[in-house]
Amino acid sequence: MYKAPVADIAFTLNHVAGLSDALQTGKLGDLGSDLVDAILEEAGRFASNEMAPLGVTGDRQGARVSDGVVTTPDGWADLYRSWREGGWNGLTGPEEFGGQSLPNMLNVAALEMWNSASMAFALAPTLTMGAIESLHKHGSDELKATYLEKLVSGEWTGTMNLTEPHAGSDLGVLKTRAERRDDGSYRIFGQKIYITWGEHDAADNIIHLVLARLPNAPAGTRGISLFLVPKFLVKEDGSLGARNDVFCHSIEHKLGIHGSPTCTMIYGDGKFGDEKGAIGWLIGEENKGLACMFTMMNNARLAVGIQGVAIAEAATQKAIDYARERTQGKAPGWSGSGMSPIIEHPDVARMLLTMKALTQGSRAICYACAHALDMARHGEGEEARVWAERAALLTPIAKSYSTDVGVDVASLGVQVHGGMGFIEETGAARYLRDARIAPIYEGTNGIQAIDLVTRKLPLSAGAQVEGFISELKEVVRRVEAANDTQFGLTADRLHAAIDDLEAATGWLLKAQSEGRHSEALAGATPYQRLFGLVLTGVYLAKGALAASDDSKSDQRIVLCRFAAENLLPETSALKRQVVEGAASLEAARAVLA
Amino acid sequence: MYKAPVADIAFTLNHVAGLSDALQTGKLGDLGSDLVDAILEEAGRFASNEMAPLGVTGDRQGARVSDGVVTTPDGWADLYRSWREGGWNGLTGPEEFGGQSLPNMLNVAALEMWNSASMAFALAPTLTMGAIESLHKHGSDELKATYLEKLVSGEWTGTMNLTEPHAGSDLGVLKTRAERRDDGSYRIFGQKIYITWGEHDAADNIIHLVLARLPNAPAGTRGISLFLVPKFLVKEDGSLGARNDVFCHSIEHKLGIHGSPTCTMIYGDGKFGDEKGAIGWLIGEENKGLACMFTMMNNARLAVGIQGVAIAEAATQKAIDYARERTQGKAPGWSGSGMSPIIEHPDVARMLLTMKALTQGSRAICYACAHALDMARHGEGEEARVWAERAALLTPIAKSYSTDVGVDVASLGVQVHGGMGFIEETGAARYLRDARIAPIYEGTNGIQAIDLVTRKLPLSAGAQVEGFISELKEVVRRVEAANDTQFGLTADRLHAAIDDLEAATGWLLKAQSEGRHSEALAGATPYQRLFGLVLTGVYLAKGALAASDDSKSDQRIVLCRFAAENLLPETSALKRQVVEGAASLEAARAVLA
């Protein structure tokens, strides 16, 4: 069973992602390391002891629907209540509405633990947190006064309604429509699919954030507005009133995250209320809904990235436990009696070390992204602007690389278990099933790659990414200066990998400046992975350097070396795909015609 | 829905794997290309039209067990009857027992189609064919006379009983025991797990091949014997007699291949018969059972490899179909009205071309392995010996590389489908679920890698692998000589990849000759993938060169170029893992302690 790696998480937050420095320089207000430690410890306890067991049973039972009523797995409604009463939903929520206004870093670390315990369960608060952020930033004072406190406490949950059957990633073509009413409200009509926790029995009310189109709105994404549509209307005194005209038509039969109800929601079908149309209120301005939703989506992208980390961590723990106990054959050099534990076989050790290195690397990337968000929020002027750019640059990498890692590591976890891995009761397969959605939702990883290459690399005319690469090189110089033979060829390998990143970055910027967009896009996905691998190596090195007074110091150094010498050589192939792969890809399109 | 790619299959058989030459030189007897074409055409029709639809419904329904009675999905028993009445079970079976004694190549091609249509269904005959081979080679005349004809016709099916709860890949520790009886029979007692199609309702009798240990047998793998244990005893006249003392205790709840009952079988529990003990007959000699079983396993390894190819083909077809129809956004250069089909986006095209190249490469590897088996069977003396070595060398690569390809391609297929890919009804997720067992069973891919490095590379003191590499180089020289600009950098990339293979091969042979076994094993898995990638590139080139008078010639050349320029650069990283990765892996074991 999953046991939250609180010490690893705290170490990565403090010594790799920058929390320790930020606390010492007072950049995060009066937050102290004692409180940080206490929060992580308690989150770890809750995730390991309360949530993880119900994650297992919830996967088997799944969410069910009957006549529009969705029932979550046994025990989940109570679990949710006990979780939100612990104050976990409001960690980063605004203080004026009952939240704790803590740094994103802490919430992302906690989210990792919730997702390791049960990704399907953790999706509920993940969506609520996005709704809070969007509403807090763009909502009217009246909407905030009515909804925010109960969303921050978690008494009500939130959802995000984007997708329609014909409109996945391309929101410009959505058809859900909204009509103005004289009282300032709107009526919403349409169908939304893939609505995570769109209907359930764990909270008293559900607040839907819905993208829809007003009559005569401009075509495409410039004609989309965002509306707040509650499941139950809220009376003046804050109590719940009539049921709104929205209901869950069905839930999906999915590969994974079985405990999370993925709903088809129907708005304005006349099932509830006197007049057809779900009653909603505008968030932000008319036709500016996409910007409001993007607030929610950026938040959600990092939150999905951390799902990848979380699954990778849980799958790695499970595989190591199994490999220590399961015996088969005799590994070379095995001197014990009988068969050796399979962890002794070099091939199994390779799988487990790869899993560990990828997990720790993707964790550091997500935490570093959260740190940049915190620095941008708490900083001012130019410094805040540069941190905001850093967060923008890291977000697609955190989302895509980490979720790819989640799938790869979960698949390796199945492999380590051998035949047992294919049997559902073992639990290794569940991680692979759950992990597989993360590279898809919140913008497929291909879309993240397009975002990275076309919008993030050009930030400050390339100065943001170049500055970042300079920082990475500085870490390598520190590895060289450490002059510790345990690092092996780490410095050389990191240098080579950063050179690959630099060359690929320069090529992509040049290709775009010359209008060769198709060529740049052809290399976007390999580039994204290249960036993630380099960061994995550098962040592991940063941790290894920081750990010199830590009892785990030697372990961090040798794992860093393993990653540098065994995983980073892939960057040269990825660079080639970026700078040389487009022509053959273009030529080979004939095969698909 | 899957449509058997008969033309591609025939092309690969004839012009890449060597069937055409073998037919022309008469090395396969009087088999002619007309018959080959007719068989492939008819197999394709059956797989596409009869089997594929039931593959879909069978996955949803799954196999069920109640009180030892296993029911296969609706329609499967009839499907099996109609399939075996078509003569498909006996394609390669011995003529004296009603088989057609056709080359392995044809059967492997047909198996690909059955597995693309339904891997769960195709497992039944796959196991039967293994049992036929083992019984034909090692069984007594009496056993053959009693059982072979009905196994060859498929009227009865066969199984393979190796695994026990504590003994997966390591058969030396199995506990199932056999007792001699005076009449020449044996009584078998024990429990076997993961028995594919161990019990079902699609055939009148089931012939279990069971590994067990005699009293006072030597310890380890030298004390294992192989027994034939029928579900129903067979009377003198060939009709079915009493039920034997073997039954299905339960079936597994698995990630995939839901239609295939994976049984726990209990032998000798006293549930049937007057006296406790399942009645069995020895195959081969006492304590020589492992050799007999290996006959079955080698056959099965290639058959599992082809499962990877089959899933990859089906997943690729599905993804391409979807990507042509689904529209989202506007790809660069898209001049059509509205959104472009997603196949126009460079990132999607990259995924689809990768899927195509890996599928075709792994297909060629499996067919080449089957060809080597055929040449060994039909050849004589030194020539046959060399071909047998070639088959031995290719078998672990065919098994492992192709099954890894199956998982990777199925996962890409899910990704191409976006959110739809995660919904079970779409069918893309089923391929990923089914594919995931293939790298595990019949010896995990890690065990294949150990076999490749420790037993296959040293064949003829390294001369076999060196000779093979020389043949690969010859193909590259022909690419250079073709002097066709459409090949782009293909020749350069192939040269570099083969150089990597040669360097890694030399290093592994040297490491072993110097007794550095742990170092050699540490690089075994990357080496296996390196070998598979090189063969993918070379075989695609061989097909591209052969196709010069074919209307698809240009397509084969540009796909080959895509693979060479986009996929083969990975070999340099893999080579580094082999020749430089062991030290850091060894050092990093401290992390797992």
Coordinates of N, CA, C and O in Angstrom, one line a residue, chain B residues 334-416:
Chain B
W334 N -2.9 24.2 -44.0 CA -4.2 23.6 -44.3 C -5.0 24.7 -45.1 O -5.3 25.8 -44.7
S335 N -5.5 24.3 -46.3 CA -6.2 25.2 -47.1 C -7.7 24.9 -47.3 O -8.4 25.6 -48.0
G336 N -8.1 23.7 -46.7 CA -9.5 23.3 -46.8 C -10.4 24.3 -46.0 O -9.9 25.1 -45.2
S337 N -11.7 24.1 -46.1 CA -12.6 24.9 -45.3 C -12.8 24.3 -44.0 O -12.7 23.1 -43.8
G338 N -13.0 25.1 -43.0 CA -13.2 24.6 -41.6 C -11.9 24.0 -41.0 O -10.8 24.3 -41.4
M339 N -12.2 23.1 -40.0 CA -11.1 22.5 -39.3 C -10.4 21.4 -40.2 O -11.0 20.9 -41.1
S340 N -9.1 21.2 -39.9 CA -8.5 20.1 -40.6 C -8.6 18.8 -39.9 O -8.8 18.7 -38.7
P341 N -8.6 17.7 -40.7 CA -8.5 16.4 -40.1 C -7.2 16.3 -39.3 O -6.2 16.9 -39.7
I342 N -7.3 15.7 -38.1 CA -6.1 15.8 -37.3 C -4.9 15.1 -37.9 O -3.8 15.4 -37.5
I343 N -5.1 14.3 -38.9 CA -4.0 13.6 -39.5 C -3.1 14.6 -40.2 O -1.9 14.4 -40.5
E344 N -3.6 15.8 -40.5 CA -2.8 16.9 -41.1 C -1.8 17.6 -40.1 O -0.9 18.2 -40.5
H345 N -2.1 17.4 -38.8 CA -1.2 18.0 -37.8 C 0.1 17.3 -37.8 O 0.1 16.0 -37.6
P346 N 1.2 17.9 -37.9 CA 2.5 17.2 -37.9 C 2.7 16.3 -36.7 O 3.3 15.2 -36.9
D347 N 2.3 16.7 -35.6 CA 2.5 15.8 -34.4 C 1.7 14.5 -34.5 O 2.2 13.5 -34.1
V348 N 0.5 14.6 -35.0 CA -0.3 13.4 -35.2 C 0.3 12.5 -36.3 O 0.4 11.3 -36.2
A349 N 0.8 13.2 -37.4 CA 1.4 12.4 -38.4 C 2.6 11.7 -37.9 O 2.9 10.6 -38.3
R350 N 3.4 12.4 -37.0 CA 4.6 11.7 -36.4 C 4.2 10.5 -35.7 O 4.8 9.4 -35.8
M351 N 3.1 10.5 -34.9 CA 2.6 9.4 -34.2 C 2.3 8.2 -35.1 O 2.6 7.1 -34.9
L352 N 1.5 8.6 -36.1 CA 1.0 7.5 -37.0 C 2.1 6.9 -37.8 O 2.1 5.7 -38.0
L353 N 3.1 7.7 -38.3 CA 4.2 7.1 -39.0 C 5.1 6.3 -38.2 O 5.6 5.2 -38.6
T354 N 5.2 6.7 -36.9 CA 6.0 5.9 -36.0 C 5.3 4.5 -35.8 O 5.9 3.5 -35.8
M355 N 4.0 4.6 -35.7 CA 3.2 3.3 -35.5 C 3.4 2.4 -36.7 O 3.6 1.2 -36.6
K356 N 3.3 3.1 -37.9 CA 3.4 2.3 -39.1 C 4.8 1.6 -39.3 O 4.9 0.4 -39.6
A357 N 5.8 2.4 -39.0 CA 7.2 1.9 -39.2 C 7.5 0.8 -38.2 O 8.1 -0.2 -38.5
L358 N 7.1 1.0 -36.9 CA 7.3 0.0 -35.9 C 6.6 -1.3 -36.2 O 7.1 -2.4 -36.0
T359 N 5.3 -1.2 -36.7 CA 4.5 -2.3 -37.0 C 5.2 -3.1 -38.2 O 5.3 -4.3 -38.1
Q360 N 5.5 -2.4 -39.2 CA 6.1 -3.1 -40.4 C 7.5 -3.7 -40.0 O 7.8 -4.8 -40.5
G361 N 8.2 -3.0 -39.2 CA 9.6 -3.5 -38.8 C 9.4 -4.8 -38.0 O 10.1 -5.8 -38.2
S362 N 8.5 -4.8 -37.0 CA 8.4 -5.9 -36.1 C 7.8 -7.1 -36.9 O 8.1 -8.3 -36.7
R363 N 6.9 -6.8 -37.9 CA 6.4 -7.9 -38.7 C 7.5 -8.5 -39.5 O 7.6 -9.8 -39.5
A364 N 8.3 -7.8 -40.1 CA 9.4 -8.3 -40.9 C 10.3 -9.2 -40.0 O 10.8 -10.3 -40.4
I365 N 10.6 -8.8 -38.7 CA 11.4 -9.5 -37.8 C 10.8 -10.9 -37.5 O 11.4 -12.0 -37.6
C366 N 9.5 -10.9 -37.2 CA 8.8 -12.2 -36.9 C 8.8 -13.1 -38.1 O 9.0 -14.3 -38.0
Y367 N 8.5 -12.5 -39.3 CA 8.5 -13.3 -40.5 C 9.8 -13.9 -40.8 O 10.0 -15.0 -41.3
A368 N 10.9 -13.1 -40.6 CA 12.2 -13.5 -40.9 C 12.6 -14.7 -40.0 O 13.3 -15.6 -40.4
C369 N 12.1 -14.6 -38.7 CA 12.4 -15.7 -37.8 C 11.7 -17.0 -38.2 O 12.2 -18.1 -38.2
A370 N 10.4 -16.8 -38.7 CA 9.7 -18.0 -39.2 C 10.4 -18.6 -40.4 O 10.4 -19.8 -40.6
H371 N 10.9 -17.7 -41.3 CA 11.6 -18.1 -42.5 C 12.8 -19.0 -42.1 O 13.1 -20.0 -42.7
A372 N 13.5 -18.5 -41.1 CA 14.7 -19.2 -40.6 C 14.3 -20.6 -40.1 O 15.0 -21.6 -40.4
L373 N 13.2 -20.7 -39.4 CA 12.7 -22.0 -38.9 C 12.4 -22.9 -40.1 O 12.7 -24.1 -40.1
D374 N 11.8 -22.3 -41.1 CA 11.4 -23.1 -42.3 C 12.7 -23.6 -43.0 O 12.7 -24.8 -43.5
M375 N 13.7 -22.7 -43.2 CA 14.9 -23.1 -43.9 C 15.6 -24.2 -43.1 O 16.2 -25.1 -43.7
A376 N 15.6 -24.1 -41.8 CA 16.3 -25.1 -40.9 C 15.5 -26.4 -41.1 O 16.2 -27.5 -41.1
R377 N 14.2 -26.4 -41.2 CA 13.5 -27.6 -41.3 C 13.6 -28.3 -42.6 O 13.7 -29.5 -42.7
H378 N 13.7 -27.5 -43.7 CA 13.7 -28.1 -45.0 C 15.1 -28.2 -45.5 O 15.4 -28.9 -46.5
G379 N 16.1 -27.6 -44.9 CA 17.5 -27.7 -45.3 C 18.2 -28.9 -44.8 O 17.6 -29.7 -44.0
E380 N 19.4 -29.0 -45.1 CA 20.2 -30.2 -44.6 C 21.6 -29.7 -44.2 O 22.1 -28.7 -44.7
G381 N 22.2 -30.5 -43.3 CA 23.6 -30.3 -42.9 C 23.9 -29.0 -42.4 O 23.2 -28.4 -41.6
E382 N 25.0 -28.4 -42.8 CA 25.6 -27.2 -42.4 C 24.6 -26.0 -42.6 O 24.4 -25.1 -41.8
E383 N 23.9 -26.1 -43.8 CA 23.0 -25.0 -44.1 C 21.9 -25.0 -43.1 O 21.5 -23.9 -42.6
A384 N 21.3 -26.1 -42.8 CA 20.2 -26.2 -41.8 C 20.7 -25.8 -40.4 O 19.9 -25.1 -39.7
R385 N 21.9 -26.1 -40.1 CA 22.4 -25.8 -38.8 C 22.5 -24.2 -38.7 O 22.1 -23.6 -37.6
V386 N 23.0 -23.6 -39.7 CA 23.2 -22.2 -39.7 C 21.8 -21.5 -39.6 O 21.6 -20.5 -38.8
W387 N 20.8 -22.0 -40.4 CA 19.5 -21.4 -40.3 C 18.9 -21.6 -38.9 O 18.1 -20.8 -38.4
A388 N 19.1 -22.8 -38.3 CA 18.6 -23.0 -37.0 C 19.2 -22.0 -36.0 O 18.5 -21.5 -35.1
E389 N 20.4 -21.7 -36.1 CA 21.1 -20.7 -35.3 C 20.4 -19.3 -35.5 O 20.2 -18.6 -34.6
R390 N 20.2 -19.1 -36.8 CA 19.5 -17.8 -37.1 C 18.2 -17.7 -36.4 O 17.8 -16.6 -35.9
A391 N 17.4 -18.7 -36.5 CA 16.1 -18.7 -35.8 C 16.3 -18.6 -34.3 O 15.5 -17.8 -33.7
A392 N 17.3 -19.2 -33.8 CA 17.5 -19.1 -32.3 C 17.9 -17.7 -32.0 O 17.5 -17.2 -30.9
L393 N 18.7 -17.1 -32.8 CA 19.1 -15.7 -32.5 C 17.9 -14.7 -32.6 O 17.7 -13.8 -31.8
L394 N 17.1 -15.0 -33.6 CA 16.0 -14.0 -33.9 C 14.8 -14.2 -32.9 O 14.0 -13.3 -32.7
T395 N 14.7 -15.4 -32.3 CA 13.5 -15.7 -31.5 C 13.3 -14.7 -30.3 O 12.2 -14.1 -30.2
P396 N 14.4 -14.5 -29.5 CA 14.1 -13.5 -28.4 C 13.9 -12.1 -28.9 O 13.1 -11.4 -28.2
I397 N 14.5 -11.7 -30.0 CA 14.2 -10.4 -30.5 C 12.8 -10.3 -31.0 O 12.1 -9.3 -30.8
A398 N 12.4 -11.3 -31.8 CA 11.0 -11.3 -32.3 C 10.0 -11.2 -31.2 O 9.0 -10.5 -31.2
K399 N 10.3 -12.0 -30.1 CA 9.3 -12.0 -29.0 C 9.3 -10.7 -28.3 O 8.3 -10.1 -28.0
S400 N 10.5 -10.2 -27.9 CA 10.5 -9.0 -27.0 C 10.3 -7.7 -27.8 O 9.5 -6.8 -27.3
Y401 N 11.0 -7.5 -28.8 CA 10.9 -6.2 -29.6 C 9.5 -6.0 -30.1 O 8.9 -5.0 -29.9
S402 N 8.9 -7.1 -30.6 CA 7.6 -7.0 -31.2 C 6.5 -6.7 -30.1 O 5.5 -6.0 -30.3
T403 N 6.7 -7.4 -29.0 CA 5.7 -7.1 -27.9 C 5.8 -5.8 -27.3 O 4.8 -5.2 -26.9
D404 N 7.1 -5.3 -27.2 CA 7.2 -3.9 -26.7 C 6.6 -2.9 -27.8 O 6.0 -1.9 -27.4
V405 N 6.8 -3.2 -29.0 CA 6.2 -2.4 -30.1 C 4.7 -2.5 -29.9 O 4.0 -1.4 -30.1
G406 N 4.1 -3.6 -29.7 CA 2.7 -3.8 -29.5 C 2.2 -2.8 -28.4 O 1.2 -2.1 -28.6
V407 N 2.8 -2.8 -27.3 CA 2.4 -1.9 -26.2 C 2.6 -0.4 -26.6 O 1.7 0.4 -26.4
D408 N 3.7 -0.1 -27.2 CA 4.0 1.3 -27.5 C 3.0 1.8 -28.6 O 2.5 2.9 -28.5
V409 N 2.8 1.0 -29.6 CA 1.9 1.4 -30.7 C 0.5 1.5 -30.2 O -0.2 2.5 -30.5
A410 N 0.1 0.6 -29.4 CA -1.3 0.6 -28.8 C -1.5 1.9 -28.0 O -2.5 2.5 -28.0
S411 N -0.4 2.2 -27.2 CA -0.5 3.4 -26.4 C -0.6 4.7 -27.2 O -1.3 5.6 -27.0
L412 N 0.2 4.7 -28.3 CA 0.1 5.9 -29.2 C -1.3 5.9 -29.9 O -1.8 7.0 -30.1
G413 N -1.8 4.7 -30.1 CA -3.2 4.7 -30.7 C -4.2 5.3 -29.8 O -5.1 6.1 -30.2
V414 N -4.1 5.1 -28.5 CA -5.0 5.7 -27.5 C -4.8 7.2 -27.6 O -5.7 8.0 -27.6
Q415 N -3.5 7.7 -27.7 CA -3.2 9.1 -27.7 C -3.8 9.8 -28.9 O -4.4 10.9 -28.8
V416 N -3.7 9.1 -30.0 CA -4.2 9.7 -31.3 C -5.7 10.0 -31.1 O -6.3 11.0 -31.6

